[in-house]
Tab-separated table of C-alpha atoms and ligand atoms in Angstrom:
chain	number	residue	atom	x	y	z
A	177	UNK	CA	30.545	62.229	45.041
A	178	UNK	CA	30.850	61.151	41.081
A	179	UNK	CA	28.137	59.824	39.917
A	180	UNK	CA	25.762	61.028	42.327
A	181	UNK	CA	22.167	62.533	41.534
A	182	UNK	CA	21.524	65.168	44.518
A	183	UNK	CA	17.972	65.264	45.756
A	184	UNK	CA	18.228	67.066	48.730
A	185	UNK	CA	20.096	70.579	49.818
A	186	UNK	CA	19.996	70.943	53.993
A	187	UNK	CA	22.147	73.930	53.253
A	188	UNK	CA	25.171	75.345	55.384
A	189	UNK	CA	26.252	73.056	57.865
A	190	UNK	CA	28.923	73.353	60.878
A	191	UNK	CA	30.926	70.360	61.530
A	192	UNK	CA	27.838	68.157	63.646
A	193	UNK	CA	29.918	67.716	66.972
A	194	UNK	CA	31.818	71.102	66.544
A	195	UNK	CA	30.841	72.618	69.975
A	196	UNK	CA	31.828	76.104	70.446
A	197	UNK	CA	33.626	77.003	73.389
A	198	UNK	CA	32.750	81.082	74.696
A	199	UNK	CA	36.012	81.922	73.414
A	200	UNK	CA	35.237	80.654	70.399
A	201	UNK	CA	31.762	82.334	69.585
A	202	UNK	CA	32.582	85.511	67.875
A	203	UNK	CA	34.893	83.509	65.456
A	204	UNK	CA	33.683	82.732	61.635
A	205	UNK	CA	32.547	79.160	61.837
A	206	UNK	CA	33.892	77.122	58.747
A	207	UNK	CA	30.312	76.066	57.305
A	208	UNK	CA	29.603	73.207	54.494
A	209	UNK	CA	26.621	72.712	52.269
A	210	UNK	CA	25.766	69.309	52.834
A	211	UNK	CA	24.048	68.083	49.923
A	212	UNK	CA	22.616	64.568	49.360
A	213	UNK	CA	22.877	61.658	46.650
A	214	UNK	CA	21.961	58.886	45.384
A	215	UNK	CA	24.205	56.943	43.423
A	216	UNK	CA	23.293	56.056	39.630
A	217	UNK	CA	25.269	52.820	39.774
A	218	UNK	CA	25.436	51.341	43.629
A	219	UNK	CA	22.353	53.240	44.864
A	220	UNK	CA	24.265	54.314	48.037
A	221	UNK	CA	22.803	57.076	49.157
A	222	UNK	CA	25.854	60.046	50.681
A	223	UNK	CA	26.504	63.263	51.054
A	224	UNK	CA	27.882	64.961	48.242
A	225	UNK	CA	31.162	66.568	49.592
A	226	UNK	CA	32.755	64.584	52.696
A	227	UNK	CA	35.292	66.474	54.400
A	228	UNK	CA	38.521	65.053	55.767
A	229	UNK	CA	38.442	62.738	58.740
A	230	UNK	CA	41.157	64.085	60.596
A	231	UNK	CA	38.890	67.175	60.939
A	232	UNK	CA	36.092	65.556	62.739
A	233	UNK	CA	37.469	62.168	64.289
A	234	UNK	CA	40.520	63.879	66.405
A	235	UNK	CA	42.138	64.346	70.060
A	236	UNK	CA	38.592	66.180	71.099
A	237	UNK	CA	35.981	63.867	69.755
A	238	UNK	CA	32.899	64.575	72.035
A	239	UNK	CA	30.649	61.353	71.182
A	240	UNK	CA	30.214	58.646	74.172
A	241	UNK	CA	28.579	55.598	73.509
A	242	UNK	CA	28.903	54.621	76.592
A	243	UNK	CA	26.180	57.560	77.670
A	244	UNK	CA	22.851	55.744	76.746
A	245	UNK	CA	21.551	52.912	78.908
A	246	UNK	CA	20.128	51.576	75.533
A	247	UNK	CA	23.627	51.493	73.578
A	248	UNK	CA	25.135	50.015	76.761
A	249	UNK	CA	22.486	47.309	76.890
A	250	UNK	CA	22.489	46.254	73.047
A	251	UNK	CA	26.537	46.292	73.101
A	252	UNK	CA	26.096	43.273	76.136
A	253	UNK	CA	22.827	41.490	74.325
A	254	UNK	CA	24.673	41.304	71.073
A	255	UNK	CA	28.550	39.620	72.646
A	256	UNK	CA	26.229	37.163	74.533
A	257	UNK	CA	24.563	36.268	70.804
A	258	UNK	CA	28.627	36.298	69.348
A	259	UNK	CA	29.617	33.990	72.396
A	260	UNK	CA	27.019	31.856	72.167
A	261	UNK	CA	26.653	31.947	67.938
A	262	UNK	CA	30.251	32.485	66.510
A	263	UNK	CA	32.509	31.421	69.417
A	264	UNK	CA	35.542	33.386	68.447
A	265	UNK	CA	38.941	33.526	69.704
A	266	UNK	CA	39.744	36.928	68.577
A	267	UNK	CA	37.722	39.856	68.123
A	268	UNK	CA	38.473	43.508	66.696
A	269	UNK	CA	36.369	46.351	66.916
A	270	UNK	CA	36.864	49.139	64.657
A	271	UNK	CA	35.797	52.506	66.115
A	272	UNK	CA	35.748	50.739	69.852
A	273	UNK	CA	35.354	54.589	71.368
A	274	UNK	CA	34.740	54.539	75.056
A	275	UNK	CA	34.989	50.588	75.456
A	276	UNK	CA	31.326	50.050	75.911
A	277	UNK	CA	31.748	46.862	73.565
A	278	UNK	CA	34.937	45.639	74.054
A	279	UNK	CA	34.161	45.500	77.663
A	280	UNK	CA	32.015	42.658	77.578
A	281	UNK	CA	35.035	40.494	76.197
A	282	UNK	CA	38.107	38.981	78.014
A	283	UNK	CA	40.658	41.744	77.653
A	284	UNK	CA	43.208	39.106	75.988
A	285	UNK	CA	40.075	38.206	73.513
A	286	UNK	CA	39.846	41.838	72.633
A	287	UNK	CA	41.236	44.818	70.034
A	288	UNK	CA	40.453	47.851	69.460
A	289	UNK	CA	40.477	50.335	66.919
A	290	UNK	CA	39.739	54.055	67.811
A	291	UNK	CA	41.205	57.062	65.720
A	292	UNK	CA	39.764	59.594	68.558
A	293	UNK	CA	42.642	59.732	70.951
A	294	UNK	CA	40.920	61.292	73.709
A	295	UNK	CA	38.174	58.328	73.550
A	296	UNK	CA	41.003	55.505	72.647
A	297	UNK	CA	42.556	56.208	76.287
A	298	UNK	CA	39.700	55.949	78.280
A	299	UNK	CA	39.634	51.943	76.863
A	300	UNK	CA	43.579	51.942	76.969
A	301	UNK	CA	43.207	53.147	80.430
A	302	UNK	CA	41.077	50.074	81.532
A	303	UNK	CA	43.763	47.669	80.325
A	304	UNK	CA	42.214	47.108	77.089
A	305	UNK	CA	44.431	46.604	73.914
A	306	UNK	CA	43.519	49.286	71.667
A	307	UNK	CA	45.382	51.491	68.740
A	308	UNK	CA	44.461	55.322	68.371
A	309	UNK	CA	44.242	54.674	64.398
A	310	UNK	CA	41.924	54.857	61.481
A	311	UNK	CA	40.621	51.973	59.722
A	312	UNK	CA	42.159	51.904	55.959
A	313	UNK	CA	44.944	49.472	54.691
A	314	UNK	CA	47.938	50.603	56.954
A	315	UNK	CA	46.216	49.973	59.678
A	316	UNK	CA	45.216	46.980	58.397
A	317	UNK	CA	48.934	45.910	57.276
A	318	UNK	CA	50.310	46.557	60.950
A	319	UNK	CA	47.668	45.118	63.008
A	320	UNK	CA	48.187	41.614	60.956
A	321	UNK	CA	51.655	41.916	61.696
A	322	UNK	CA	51.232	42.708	65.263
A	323	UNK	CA	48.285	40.945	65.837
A	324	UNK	CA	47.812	38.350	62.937
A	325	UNK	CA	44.040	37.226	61.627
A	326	UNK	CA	40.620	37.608	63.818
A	327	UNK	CA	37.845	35.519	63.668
A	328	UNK	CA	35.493	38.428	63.817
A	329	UNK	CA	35.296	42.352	63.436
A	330	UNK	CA	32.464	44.323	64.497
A	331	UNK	CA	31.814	48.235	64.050
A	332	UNK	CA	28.766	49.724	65.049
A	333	UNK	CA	28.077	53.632	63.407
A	334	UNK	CA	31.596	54.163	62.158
A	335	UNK	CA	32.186	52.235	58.644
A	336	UNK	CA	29.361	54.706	57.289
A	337	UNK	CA	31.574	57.582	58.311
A	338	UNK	CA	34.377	56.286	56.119
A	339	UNK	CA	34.167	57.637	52.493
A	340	UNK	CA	36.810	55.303	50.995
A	341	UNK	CA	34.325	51.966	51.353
A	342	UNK	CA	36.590	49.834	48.851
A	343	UNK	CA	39.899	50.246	51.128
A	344	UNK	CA	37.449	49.685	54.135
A	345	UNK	CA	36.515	45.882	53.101
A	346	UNK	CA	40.102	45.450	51.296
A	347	UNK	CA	41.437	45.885	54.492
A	348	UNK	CA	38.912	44.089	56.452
A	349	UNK	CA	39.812	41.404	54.198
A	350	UNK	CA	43.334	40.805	54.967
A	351	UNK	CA	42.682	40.514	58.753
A	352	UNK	CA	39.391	38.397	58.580
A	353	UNK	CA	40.169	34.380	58.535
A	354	UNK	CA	38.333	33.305	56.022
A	355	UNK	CA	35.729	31.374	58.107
A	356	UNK	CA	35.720	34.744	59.968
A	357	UNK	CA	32.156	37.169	60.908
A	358	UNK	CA	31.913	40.612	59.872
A	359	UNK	CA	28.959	42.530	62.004
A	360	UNK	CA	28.209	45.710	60.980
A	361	UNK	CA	25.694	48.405	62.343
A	362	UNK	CA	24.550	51.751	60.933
A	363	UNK	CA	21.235	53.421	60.927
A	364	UNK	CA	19.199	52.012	58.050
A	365	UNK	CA	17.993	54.227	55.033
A	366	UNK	CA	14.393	52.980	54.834
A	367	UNK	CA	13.870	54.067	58.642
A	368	UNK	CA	15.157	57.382	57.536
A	369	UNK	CA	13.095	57.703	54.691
A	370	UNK	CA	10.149	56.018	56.533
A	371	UNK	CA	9.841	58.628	59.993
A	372	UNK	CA	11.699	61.431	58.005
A	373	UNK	CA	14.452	61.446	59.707
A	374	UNK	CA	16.893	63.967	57.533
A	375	UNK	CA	18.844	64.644	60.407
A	376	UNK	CA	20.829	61.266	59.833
A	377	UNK	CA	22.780	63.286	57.426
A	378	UNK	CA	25.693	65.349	58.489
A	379	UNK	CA	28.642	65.316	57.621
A	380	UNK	CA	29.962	62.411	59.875
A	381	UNK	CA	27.456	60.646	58.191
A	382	UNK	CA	28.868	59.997	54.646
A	383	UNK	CA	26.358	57.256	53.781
A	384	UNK	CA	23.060	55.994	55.405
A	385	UNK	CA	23.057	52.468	54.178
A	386	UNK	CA	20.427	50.400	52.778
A	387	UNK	CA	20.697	46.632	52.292
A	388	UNK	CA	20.183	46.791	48.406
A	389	UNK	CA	23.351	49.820	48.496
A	390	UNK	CA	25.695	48.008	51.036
A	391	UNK	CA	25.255	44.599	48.750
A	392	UNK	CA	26.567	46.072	45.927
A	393	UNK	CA	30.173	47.328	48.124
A	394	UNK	CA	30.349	44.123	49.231
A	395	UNK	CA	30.061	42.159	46.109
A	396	UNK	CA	33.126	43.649	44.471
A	397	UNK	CA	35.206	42.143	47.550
A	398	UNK	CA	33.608	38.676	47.687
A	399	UNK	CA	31.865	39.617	50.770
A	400	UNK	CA	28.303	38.246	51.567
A	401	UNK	CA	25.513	39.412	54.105
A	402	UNK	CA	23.904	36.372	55.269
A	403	UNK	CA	21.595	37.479	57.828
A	404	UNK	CA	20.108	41.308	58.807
A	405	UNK	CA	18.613	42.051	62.343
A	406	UNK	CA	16.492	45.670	62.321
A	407	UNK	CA	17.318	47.644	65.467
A	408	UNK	CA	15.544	50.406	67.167
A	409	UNK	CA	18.694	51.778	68.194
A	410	UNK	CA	19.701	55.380	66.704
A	411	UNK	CA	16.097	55.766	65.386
A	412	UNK	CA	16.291	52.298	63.689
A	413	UNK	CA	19.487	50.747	62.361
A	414	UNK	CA	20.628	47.958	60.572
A	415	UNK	CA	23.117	44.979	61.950
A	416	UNK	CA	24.311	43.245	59.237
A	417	UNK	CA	26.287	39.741	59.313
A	418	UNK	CA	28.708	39.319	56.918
A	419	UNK	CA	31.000	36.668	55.706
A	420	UNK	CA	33.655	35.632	52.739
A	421	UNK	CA	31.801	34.169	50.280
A	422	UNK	CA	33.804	31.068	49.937
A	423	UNK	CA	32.531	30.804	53.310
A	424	UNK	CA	29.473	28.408	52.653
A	425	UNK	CA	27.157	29.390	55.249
A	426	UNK	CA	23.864	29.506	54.614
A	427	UNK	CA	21.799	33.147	54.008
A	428	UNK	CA	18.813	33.476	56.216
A	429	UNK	CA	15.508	34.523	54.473
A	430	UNK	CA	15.923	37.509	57.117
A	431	UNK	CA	18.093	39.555	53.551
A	432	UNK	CA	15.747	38.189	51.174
A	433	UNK	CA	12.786	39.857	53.308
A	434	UNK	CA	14.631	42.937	53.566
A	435	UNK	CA	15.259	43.201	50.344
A	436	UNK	CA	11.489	43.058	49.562
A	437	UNK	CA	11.016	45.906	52.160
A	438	UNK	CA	13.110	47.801	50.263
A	439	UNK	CA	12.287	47.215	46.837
A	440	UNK	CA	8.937	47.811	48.058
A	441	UNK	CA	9.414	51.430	49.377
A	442	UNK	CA	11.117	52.568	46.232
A	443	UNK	CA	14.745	52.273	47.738
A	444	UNK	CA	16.110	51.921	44.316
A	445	UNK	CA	13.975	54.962	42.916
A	446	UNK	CA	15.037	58.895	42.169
A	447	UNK	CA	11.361	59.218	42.657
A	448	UNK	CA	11.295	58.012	46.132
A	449	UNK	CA	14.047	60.472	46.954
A	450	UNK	CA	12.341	63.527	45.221
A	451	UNK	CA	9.126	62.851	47.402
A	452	UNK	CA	11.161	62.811	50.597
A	453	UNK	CA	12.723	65.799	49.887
A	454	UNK	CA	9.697	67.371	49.607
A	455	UNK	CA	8.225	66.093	53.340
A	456	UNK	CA	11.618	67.121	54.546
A	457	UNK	CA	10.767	70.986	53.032
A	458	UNK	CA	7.319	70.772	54.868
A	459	UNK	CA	9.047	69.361	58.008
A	460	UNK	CA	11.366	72.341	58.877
A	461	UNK	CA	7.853	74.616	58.059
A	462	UNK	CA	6.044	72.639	60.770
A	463	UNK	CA	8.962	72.368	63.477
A	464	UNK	CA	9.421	76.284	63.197
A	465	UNK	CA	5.686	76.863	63.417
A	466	UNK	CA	5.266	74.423	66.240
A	467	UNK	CA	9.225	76.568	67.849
A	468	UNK	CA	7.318	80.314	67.354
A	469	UNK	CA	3.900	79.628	68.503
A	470	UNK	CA	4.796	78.621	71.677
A	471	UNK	CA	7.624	81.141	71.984
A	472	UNK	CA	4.604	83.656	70.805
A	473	UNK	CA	3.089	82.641	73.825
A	474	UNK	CA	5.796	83.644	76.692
A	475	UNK	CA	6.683	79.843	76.882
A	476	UNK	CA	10.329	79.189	77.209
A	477	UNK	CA	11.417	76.382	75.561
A	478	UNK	CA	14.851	74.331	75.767
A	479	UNK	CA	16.649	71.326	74.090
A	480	UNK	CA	16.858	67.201	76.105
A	481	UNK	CA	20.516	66.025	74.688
A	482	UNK	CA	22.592	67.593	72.190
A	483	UNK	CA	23.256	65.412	69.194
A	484	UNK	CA	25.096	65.502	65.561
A	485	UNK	CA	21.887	64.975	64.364
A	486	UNK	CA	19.961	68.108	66.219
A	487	UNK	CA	23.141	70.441	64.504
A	488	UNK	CA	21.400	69.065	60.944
A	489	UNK	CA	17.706	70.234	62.310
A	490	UNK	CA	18.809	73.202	64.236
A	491	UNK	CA	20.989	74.876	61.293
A	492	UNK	CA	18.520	73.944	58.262
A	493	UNK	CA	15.423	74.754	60.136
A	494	UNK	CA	17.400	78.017	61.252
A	495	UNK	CA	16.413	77.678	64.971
A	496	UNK	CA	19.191	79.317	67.645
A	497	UNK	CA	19.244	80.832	70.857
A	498	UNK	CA	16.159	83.106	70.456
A	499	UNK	CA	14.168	80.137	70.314
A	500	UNK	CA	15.919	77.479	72.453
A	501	UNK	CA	17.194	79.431	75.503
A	502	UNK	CA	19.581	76.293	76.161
A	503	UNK	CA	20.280	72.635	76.362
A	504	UNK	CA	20.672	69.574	78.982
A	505	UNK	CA	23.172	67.060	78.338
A	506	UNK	CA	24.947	64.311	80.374
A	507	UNK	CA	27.884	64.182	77.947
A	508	UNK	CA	30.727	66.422	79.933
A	509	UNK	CA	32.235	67.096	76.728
A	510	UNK	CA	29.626	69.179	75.507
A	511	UNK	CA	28.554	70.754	78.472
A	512	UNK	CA	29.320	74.775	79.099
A	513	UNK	CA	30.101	74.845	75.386
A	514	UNK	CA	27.561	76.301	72.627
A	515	UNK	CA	25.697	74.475	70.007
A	516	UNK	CA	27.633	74.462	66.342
A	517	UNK	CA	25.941	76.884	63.936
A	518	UNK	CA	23.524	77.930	66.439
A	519	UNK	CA	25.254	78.452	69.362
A	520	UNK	CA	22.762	77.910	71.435
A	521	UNK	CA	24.272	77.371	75.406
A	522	UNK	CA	24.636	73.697	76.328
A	523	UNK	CA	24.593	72.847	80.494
A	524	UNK	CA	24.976	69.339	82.860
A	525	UNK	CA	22.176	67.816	83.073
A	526	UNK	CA	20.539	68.869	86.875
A	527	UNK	CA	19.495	65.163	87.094
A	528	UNK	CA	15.635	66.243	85.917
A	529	UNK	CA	13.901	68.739	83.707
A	530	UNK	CA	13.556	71.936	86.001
A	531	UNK	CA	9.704	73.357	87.020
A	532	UNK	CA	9.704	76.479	84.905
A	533	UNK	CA	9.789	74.773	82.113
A	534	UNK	CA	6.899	73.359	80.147
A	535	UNK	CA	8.528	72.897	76.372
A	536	UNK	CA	11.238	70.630	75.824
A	537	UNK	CA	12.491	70.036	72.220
A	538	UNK	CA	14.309	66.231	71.814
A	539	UNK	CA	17.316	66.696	70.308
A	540	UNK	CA	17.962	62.710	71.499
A	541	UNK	CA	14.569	61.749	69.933
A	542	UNK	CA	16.883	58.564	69.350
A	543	UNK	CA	16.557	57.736	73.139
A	544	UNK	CA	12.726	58.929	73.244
A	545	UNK	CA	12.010	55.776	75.469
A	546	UNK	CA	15.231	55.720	77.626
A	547	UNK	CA	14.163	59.447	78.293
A	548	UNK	CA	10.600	59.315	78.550
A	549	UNK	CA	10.826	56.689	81.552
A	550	UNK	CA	13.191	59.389	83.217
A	551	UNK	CA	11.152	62.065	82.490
A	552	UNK	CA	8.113	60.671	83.867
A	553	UNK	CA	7.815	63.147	86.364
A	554	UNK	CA	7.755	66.228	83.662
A	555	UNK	CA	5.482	64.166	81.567
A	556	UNK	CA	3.241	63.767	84.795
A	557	UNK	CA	2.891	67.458	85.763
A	558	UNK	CA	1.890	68.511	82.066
A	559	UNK	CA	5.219	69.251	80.732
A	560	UNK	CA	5.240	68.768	76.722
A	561	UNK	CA	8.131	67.245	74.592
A	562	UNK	CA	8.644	68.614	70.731
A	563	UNK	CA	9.761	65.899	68.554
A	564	UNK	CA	10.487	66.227	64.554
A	565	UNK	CA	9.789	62.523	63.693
A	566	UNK	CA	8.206	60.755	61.878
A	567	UNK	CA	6.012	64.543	61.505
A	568	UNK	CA	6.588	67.637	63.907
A	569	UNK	CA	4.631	67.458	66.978
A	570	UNK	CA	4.531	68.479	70.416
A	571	UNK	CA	3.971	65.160	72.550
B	106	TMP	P1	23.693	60.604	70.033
B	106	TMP	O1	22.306	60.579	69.501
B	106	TMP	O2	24.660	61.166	69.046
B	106	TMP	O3	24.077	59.254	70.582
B	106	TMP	O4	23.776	61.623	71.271
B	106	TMP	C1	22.895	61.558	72.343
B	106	TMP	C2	23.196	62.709	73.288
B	106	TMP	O5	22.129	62.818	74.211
B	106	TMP	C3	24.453	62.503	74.117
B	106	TMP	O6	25.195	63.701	74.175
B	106	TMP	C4	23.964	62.134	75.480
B	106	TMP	C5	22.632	62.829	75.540
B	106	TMP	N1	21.675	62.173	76.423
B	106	TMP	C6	21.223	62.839	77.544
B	106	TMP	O7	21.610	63.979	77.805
B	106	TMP	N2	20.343	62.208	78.379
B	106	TMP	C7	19.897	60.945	78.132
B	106	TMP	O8	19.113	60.409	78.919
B	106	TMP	C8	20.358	60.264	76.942
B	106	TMP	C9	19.880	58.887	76.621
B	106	TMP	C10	21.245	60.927	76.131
């Protein structure tokens, strides 16, 4: 990215949701380095070389966000607040996936915007309008036509996988009245930097946002953020409102406190970035300690949910299938394939964590309390999860 000062190498990465089928195993993986940045001039924070989006966001897209209980549940808390706040007539969601938004709306209410085919059907399929497209100024162009203006878009963990974030709010401009609500929701960089969280880069992730970096986007397209709500979801995220600035609503002291937070942590600082390189060194030293001590010991250990993140840790930390003898995952799409890079053996979940097996390392340490309440039973009889945030552990 120009104008970038790289602070952190995480080395050769496979695409994140790559996974392998058997056929596919003895084939050279494409690999990428994914190096990360901060910028000099907007402080967004990115990886350094993003690759196309046609080769990640396609017909075989494996991500469900319908597949956590917790996404599920904060998609239906958050269109009761839009209801109940904003009112609108029309709403578009860009990067709608399996529905699990849109579904809380009146179908004739709703669009959606999903370049993943595969994942655009299943909403189609339920009588949803929806267009298997990516967001950028065509798109734009034709929905206004087809569709005319909304009164509000929302887009939870995609517009941070779009490199091009100019032609992202110039197109979100043409369709957004003028009175209209822009809601957008990515994982927030201070979390990241706070509980070490590295893993939040790959290369779907082309920026992790922080208020101060997203600002200075928005202010080049007359767009405002007038009020910030911190999530726990995805390891702690941001949800930023967003509106035209001749739009003369007031800005909550919610941005001006964030702002502080950040400030405060360095956010705007090469320094701050050097140190957390340097945690994220000593990280992958602990997590492989923590991986061969217990396999030292005869223990067998295996992996709870397979995410894009867990390809980051599993490929820099250099962990495969001599360590993790295999993974659980409710996500069909992923299961009796092999884990990118690694290719370590992904299976269905059995509906709990089997009795030979003591060691579990969280690759959905996003979910830790969604799984923890399932897992009770494990937890109960002794059984031990390994965790990589905010310090490796075994919990
Ligand atoms: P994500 O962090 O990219 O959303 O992926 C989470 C993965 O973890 C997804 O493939 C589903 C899986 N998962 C389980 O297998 N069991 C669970 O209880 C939860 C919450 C997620």
């Amino acid at each position: 990215m120009k104008n970038n000062i790289n602070f952190l190498d995480l080395g050769l990465q496979p695409l994140a949701n790559n996974y392998l089928k058997k056929n596919q195993l003895n084939r050279k993986e494409k690999k990428y380095r994914l190096k990360i940045g901060i910028n000099i001039g907007t402080k967004l924070v990115s990886i350094n070389q993003p690759i196309s989006s046609k080769l990640m966001f396609n017909n075989k897209y494996p991500y469900r966000s319908s597949m956590s209980k917790t996404m599920l549940k904060s998609f239906q808390n958050l269109a009761v607040l839009i209801n109940k706040k904003f009112k609108p007539k029309k709403i578009l969601e860009i990067g709608s996936n399996d529905g699990s938004f849109i579904k809380n709306f009146s179908k004739k209410k709703v669009i959606g915007i999903e370049p993943c085919s595969n994942v655009e059907k299943i909403t189609k399929k339920k009588g949803f309008n929806t267009y298997p497209l990516y967001w950028n100024l065509k798109t734009a162009k034709k929905l206004l036509i087809k569709e005319g203006k909304v009164d509000l878009i929302y887009s939870a963990n995609t517009i941070s996988h779009i490199e091009n974030l100019d032609e992202v709010f110039r197109s979100i401009d043409i369709i957004l009245n003028d009175n209209g609500i822009l809601i957008i929701e990515d994982p927030s960089l201070l979390e990241c930097l706070k509980k070490n969280t590295y893993d939040q880069f790959y290369n779907e992730h082309i920026y992790v946002f922080s208020l101060i970096g997203l600002e200075n986007v928005l202010k080049k397209h007359n767009f405002e953020i007038f009020h910030i709500q911190t999530l726990e979801i995805h390891g702690g995220s941001n949800r930023y409102f967003i509106k035209k600035r001749i739009n003369k609503k007031k800005i909550s002291s919610s941005v001006k406190d964030q702002k502080k937070k950040e400030m405060k942590y360095g956010i705007n600082k090469i320094s701050t970035y050097r140190k957390f390189a340097k945690r994220v060194k000593l990280s992958k030293k602990k997590l492989k300690k923590i991986f061969l001590k217990i396999i030292l010991n005869d223990n067998k250990i295996i992996g709870y949910g397979v995410t894009a993140k867990s390809t980051t840790i599993l490929n820099y930390c250099k962990i495969g299938n001599d360590l993790v003898s295999y993974f659980i995952d409710t996500t069909k799409a992923k299961q009796n394939k092999y884990t990118p890079g690694t290719k370590i053996p992904i299976f269905k979940y059995p509906g709990f964590i089997e009795k030979d097996i003591d060691f579990v390392f969280l690759g959905a340490w996003n979910f830790k309390k969604e799984i923890f309440k399932k897992e009770k039973n494990f937890i109960k009889r002794g059984g031990k999860f390994i965790i990589h945030t905010p310090t490796p552990k075994i919990l």
